[in-house]
Each structure stands twice: as structure tokens, then as C-alpha cells.
Amino acid sequence: MAEHSAYWNAGKETRSREEREIEILALMQQQLRYAYEHLPFYRRHYDRAGFSPDKVTSIASFTELVPIITKQMLREDQAENPPFGSYLGSGPVDICRIHGSSGTSGKPTLYAISREDWDYISDVMAQAFYTSGVRPGDVVQLATVFSLFMGGWGSLLGIERLGATAFPIGAGETERQIELMWRVKSTVLITTPSYALHMLETARSMGLDPSTSPLRLGIFIGEPGSSIPGTRQALEAGWGIVVRDMATTSEMTPWGTNAECELGHGVHVMQDEVWTEVVAKDNSNRALPDGESGALVYTHLRRRSQPMIRFYSGDESHMTHEPCGCGRTYPRLPMGVYGRLDDMLLIRGANVYPSQVQRSLLSVPGTGVEFKIVLERQGALDKATVRVERDPAAKPDNPAEFDGELMNRIKRKLKNDTNINFEIEVLPPNSLERAISKAKRVDDRRPRFRP
Amino acid sequence: MAEHSAYWNAGKETRSREEREIEILALMQQQLRYAYEHLPFYRRHYDRAGFSPDKVTSIASFTELVPIITKQMLREDQAENPPFGSYLGSGPVDICRIHGSSGTSGKPTLYAISREDWDYISDVMAQAFYTSGVRPGDVVQLATVFSLFMGGWGSLLGIERLGATAFPIGAGETERQIELMWRVKSTVLITTPSYALHMLETARSMGLDPSTSPLRLGIFIGEPGSSIPGTRQALEAGWGIVVRDMATTSEMTPWGTNAECELGHGVHVMQDEVWTEVVAKDNSNRALPDGESGALVYTHLRRRSQPMIRFYSGDESHMTHEPCGCGRTYPRLPMGVYGRLDDMLLIRGANVYPSQVQRSLLSVPGTGVEFKIVLERQGALDKATVRVERDPAAKPDNPAEFDGELMNRIKRKLKNDTNINFEIEVLPPNSLERAISKAKRVDDRRPRFRP
């Protein structure tokens, strides 16, 4: 492959924090004024909260004073101001694209993106994929659903702008997908961690050795999985690739502003495109210092159609400003996004993320990659079961004995890591359903109480 | 909607035939020289046939002298020169996109399109959709699979270049698709005729009246159906829209060069982009005069990556140069493409196209839109059965009696139109499988003989 620059936009990516934050503050102030003057959604929200844009005189005051917005607020505003809400843009907007949230929790919210923003987004997405190691000359297999879901479309846009070859085959028809990967010699795979694991199993079942695939790099989106050490290791060893994590949330398109560089020390946060804050879980106006874990709050600094200003994503992480060897001066989320606060489970009074369970399971040899957590109520108590599969590579002489021992090892490991006594069911390989996009790994059957 | 010009490119679309054909001849000669000098596939083929580009001195001699190419030749060349064949382009090609044939007959052939051609294609596709009536301001629902299939991608490219709003939701999840059509107020639908019929039934089953949908225009691709009067009528009346037919075949991307104008008198053939000839079925070097039905042979005049020169598509149609009231000077295929010669069935010595059967069925009141032809061998004879559904609107008091009478009417109609004695099975509504892309309407179970 030809020599390429280390950066998509060296001046922007390596400037000092001070210089960058001067621009960021100016962009914040512009964006707030624009929203207040032109977008009724924000004007109502700010007036009600007694906030006005001229109060923001520093980055610190932005966090302290600007009220957050939530997905629920966007949903309600779209219901009252169909179809795109009163936060679409000023005047008649030349909408280039309509997409939407995947709508797992009910009616999807709709995304309408102006032609100008669509062009802008392609440049930021190109920077993201360049940061994660894609170069012109790569053949990039986009194994992502192309429908409402922004994951595939944003990826395609970035790959085209970057100047690599796009092979947007979509998700599904997994055997054909794998045959074609070898045939066109795809060098980069973009998909969800769940689907990449499923593809891995499928390739093996076809008699192929995925570690000899033409892939050199996998960039994983849509789920937090690829920053979980066990999952990362399974993907890296299985496919023989370097794994990189990317993505914020679809509302924040260009969602690639959390992108891991070639050193793989967590995702860089492109603060001059989407301003990203870590705030206290119980107070969204209190910034947390480096190293402390909290809720991520995101702000579009440049988008004008449906801009998100202090969007409370529900993502949880912590940040560091320690310099990275890659030379980019952006801060990092050293462990990526762990998961959604919404995903957090409360089991017999203890908090646990599905991603924590996944991490523990993957550290126990003999365990397959797929799992499901089933929660039920037994009398006054929660019953929590983890269903896992035996690793297909295990091939024990005595499966029953093997599964019994595996069950005990998993039970101890989970008790140790989460302090919860899970029931464990070990199933034969391929018993659980596979996802072609985001996996659904929790089945919560407990009756709901609303206080 | 604002006033727009009647043409995408008035000078090009309305110039005289003479002027156009001067340019076309020059483009043909350039394309032949390029292919002979740079693409081994064509050099071998032309050398073997004793043809050389300098022999073409007129449009007539292009047809008489240039040997055709077929899909089978492309498939073989890709097998020998993987992955993209020896007709890809000169030197290292900057490939923007990889797609492929849908691969219904085995391994898909792969399409690799250069960045320069991709940009060129978007302009021709925009001209096609503009010709069929799409304007900036339209909200265009693309209910097409986004995977290998070029239909969706070419449409999206054209709609974006044209400056309308694209809503590329893909095919499938039909109920959600319909809810969102109403919610975002889609004004144009692009899909296959089969899927549009399925969406129609689904909308009704959801209690909606599709004739009051926000759609004003439907452009149908991927199958010949929308030029068949019965299908067109079902789509126009059902959805309350104007129906326009578009498309050649995916090898010929920009495949929109057969596009119907607002007058709806057949598809215009954009001869200065893809040169389209009607030739004798038994002699592909013999041009047929206007009005005579034959095989369509297509030539890319401007594409440089995987250009098709005299590609024998298997499509059947006839042409006219009679002026059209729209002012475009392009000739027309007054009845569109009837079908593929490959699709033609031989039943007890008689020839029949599935589209002919469809046309006959749709003219019999009480018949639903879906059907299937099943061919079996009984002793030495072919047994041909047509399975149809009762129209869900019929709601007879006595279904058995109704179906019996319908069966007899269909039997007589088909015998009259095709001279074949079909067995008829009338099924309740929604018995047959629905397609989300191209329909498979023939199930040929007869043993194959290879002479």
C-alpha cells in the first residue's frame, strides 16, 4: 500500500488543547444562539429552565448552565411537531436524507439531515475511519443493515470520502457474505461485534479458517463490545485482525467522533466536532475530573439540522487527557464506552451491566461467545439465569461432564466479579439466536413496578 | 412545489437525432479503441472474431460488425481473471464501489465501478428520475434491498444528485415501512412492482386506504411488470399514483437509461449514454426496423470501468422513433421491456412469457395480484398449472362456487391468449409467498434434457 499521511487533517488533530478550546467555545456560543433564535424546541426548553445563551462565557459554564436534553424529549417533540420535531432547522430545510433510530423501544425517532450537513458529516466520518487505520486502497466490507439504522450509512459516507473501496453488502446472507469477503479480498470489516462473532462461527462451519481471511482490520460499531477485552481478543484471534472500536450514538451523527487510533489505547474524542463531557450520574451539570466514571453528554458543534446540544446519551465512561503516542491531542475514553446506563440491570439490589457479565464469561475457557441473561421474579426474589453455550472448539468426549464443570467455573467467576449468584445453563454450540445487527442479550421477565 | 424546468439537460435531451448520432458514433469509436487497447477481454474476443475497431465507420456498421458479449462470457472471464475480470479498466483502477448481480443463477458476477464512473452514473440516474417526474422537494421512499443489487444504489445516487430528499429504508419490515410512508409523507415510491403490490395488500390489512397515501408517483424497477397494463392499473388505482417504468439491467448501470416520461407512452431510450439496439433474435448483427420485436443489445458509450459493448441482455422489445409530446428526441420502447428471452417458457411446444400470463390474469375480475406457474412432466407431456388467489376485495358469500367460476373464466382467458391449456388452482387471498424484491413466479420442475 502507498505511503499515506498519519492524519486526515494534521493541523486540526494535533493542535494544542488551548488552541482547540478557543474554537470550541466560539462554536458552542454560535450553536446556542442559533438554536435559541431558530429552533422552538430549544427556546422553550431554555426559557423554562431560565437559561439564555449569553450566560455561557467559558467551557466550564457551558456544562454548569446548559440544561441537558434526552431521547424522551425528542420523541415527545416529534409527536407534537411531526414529522421531524421543532428542532429541525431554520426556515425550509433542504433535507438530503431521512433515517431514524432503530426503534427498539417503540416508535423510531426520525432523523432529517440537510444537504450541507450531509456533506459535513462525510468529512468527519472520513477523519474517524482514517484515525482507526483505513486508507485509500483498502477494500471495506460494510456488513451493516442499510435501512433506518445510521451505522451503515455513516460508515459508507466516510469510506467514500476517505477514498477507499466500499463494498456495502449489508447484513444477512452470512454464507454469501463470507464467500464474497474472500473473493473480493476485503481488507477491512465494519459491523457490530455481535455480527462479527456470528460471521466467525459461520466461516468455521463452512470449513474456512477465518484467521487466514484477507481482512487486516475490523472496526466495530453499534454496540460497546469491541472494547471488552474478551470480545476483542475473540475477534482479533478469530479473524486474525486488529480490532478498533468506534461510535457514539445515532443521534450524534457524525457518530464516529469516538474513534480508536492505531495504538489502540481507547477511543479519541474529537472534541472540535462533537463536544463530549463526562458528568455526574446524579447531576448532569457537574463535570467529572479525568478518571472518574460518569454519564456522557454530547453536543454537535457544527450541525445545523437537528443539532443535539447537551444530549444525555445514557452512555457511561471515563476520560483522560494524558497524551497519546499517536500525536493526536484529543482526549480519550481509555476503556471506550462500557455500556448504556439504561442497560444497567438491578438484580437483588446489585448493579450489573450485561457487558460485565460478557467480560467474565469470555475469561472462562470452554465458553462460547453468545449468551443471554434471563431475569424472573420468584416470590419476592429475583431469579437471574445466564445461558451460555459450550465453545464449539471444545469437542469434549463426555459433554455432560464437561458442561457440568464449565457451569461451576462460570458460576464462581460471575459470583466473584459481580457478587450475584447467577443460575448457569450450559447449552450445546449454536443453541442461542444470532443477531445480524445489535444483539438482544437481556430477557427481563420481571413484573414492573412504577412507584 | 416550485416551478422546475421540464428537462434535466434540455440541450442534450431535445437536440436533433442527426446531431446526437454524430456524437454517438464518435463515442462508439472511442470506446471500441479504448476497449481493444486496454481491456484484454475485448481484445481476445475481437481478435478471435476477426474484428477490429477501425472497421466501424457508421452506426450501421457498429451493429453489423461488432460481436456481442453475453453474461456467460463475463462470468467465465471473472473465473479466469478474479475478481473483476479482464474487462475492468486500464492500469490500476480507483474502485469506488463493489456490487454484483443478484446471482439468482449461481455465483454472482461482480461489478467494480471507478470513482469517476460513479460520479458520471449519478448524473445519468438523475436525468432518468427527472424524466420520470421526480423533482427537488419530493420525498422519495426507496423500498429496495441495499446489498449486492444495483437497483437501490443506482436509485439513491440519482435521487441525491437530483436534489430530492432520499428516504432509503430498504425492503422488508413492510408494516413499519408503510407507517413511515405516512409519517414522513413520502411523495414518490421506488421499488419493484412485486413489492409494491405486496405493500398495497399490507397497507389494506393494516386498515389503511392506500389510495389516500401521500404518494403521487411510483417508479418501478427490477422487473418488467409496470408496463403490463393490468399491473400498472392495479398499482395506479391501488396507490392513487402515476406509475412510471424504468430500467435496463444491472450490468448497464447507469441502468436508468430506459425511463418513461410524464406522458407515459413507453420508455425513452437515452441513446447518447447507453446505445440501445433492437436486433433479430437469430442474428445479433442484424438491426430490426422500428416496430419489429427483437432482442435488446446495449452499449456503454462513456463508462470506462467494466464497460459493456454490445451486451446481449436477453431483454425483448421493439422501438419507435415517432416524436413524443414531451419534446425529448430520444426514441422509445412503446411497451417497455416485455420480459427476458431467458424467461420465455416452452410449454408443449408453445412459447409464453410469464408476463403474458400475468397480463391475462389481471384482466379477469376477481383475480388477485399474485400468481405462480408450476411446470411438471406427466409421461411425455408437460403439465402446466397456474396458481392464483381470489381478489381479497371479492368477499363472496359462497367462496367455493365463486372460485369454481373464476377458475373457468381464467382457464378460457389463458387458452384464448396463449393457446395453452393451463390447469388453474384458485387459492384464498395471501396463500402465495410475497417477494420483497424480484418475484419468482415460475417453478419449473420438469427434468432437463441437454442435447
JSON list of N, CA and C in Angstrom, two decimals, chain B residues 215 219 223 228 388:
[
{"chain": "B", "resi": 215, "resn": "LEU", "atom": "N", "xyz": [-48.29, 9.40, -1.43]},
{"chain": "B", "resi": 215, "resn": "LEU", "atom": "CA", "xyz": [-47.58, 9.19, -2.70]},
{"chain": "B", "resi": 215, "resn": "LEU", "atom": "C", "xyz": [-48.31, 9.85, -3.86]},
{"chain": "B", "resi": 219, "resn": "ILE", "atom": "N", "xyz": [-42.12, 4.79, -9.25]},
{"chain": "B", "resi": 219, "resn": "ILE", "atom": "CA", "xyz": [-41.22, 4.44, -10.34]},
{"chain": "B", "resi": 219, "resn": "ILE", "atom": "C", "xyz": [-40.75, 3.02, -10.08]},
{"chain": "B", "resi": 223, "resn": "GLU", "atom": "N", "xyz": [-38.02, -5.35, -12.58]},
{"chain": "B", "resi": 223, "resn": "GLU", "atom": "CA", "xyz": [-38.89, -6.32, -13.23]},
{"chain": "B", "resi": 223, "resn": "GLU", "atom": "C", "xyz": [-39.69, -5.57, -14.30]},
{"chain": "B", "resi": 228, "resn": "ILE", "atom": "N", "xyz": [-46.95, -3.61, -17.94]},
{"chain": "B", "resi": 228, "resn": "ILE", "atom": "CA", "xyz": [-48.06, -4.51, -18.23]},
{"chain": "B", "resi": 228, "resn": "ILE", "atom": "C", "xyz": [-49.35, -3.82, -17.79]},
{"chain": "B", "resi": 388, "resn": "VAL", "atom": "N", "xyz": [-53.45, -19.08, -8.67]},
{"chain": "B", "resi": 388, "resn": "VAL", "atom": "CA", "xyz": [-53.79, -17.67, -8.44]},
{"chain": "B", "resi": 388, "resn": "VAL", "atom": "C", "xyz": [-54.57, -17.57, -7.14]}
]
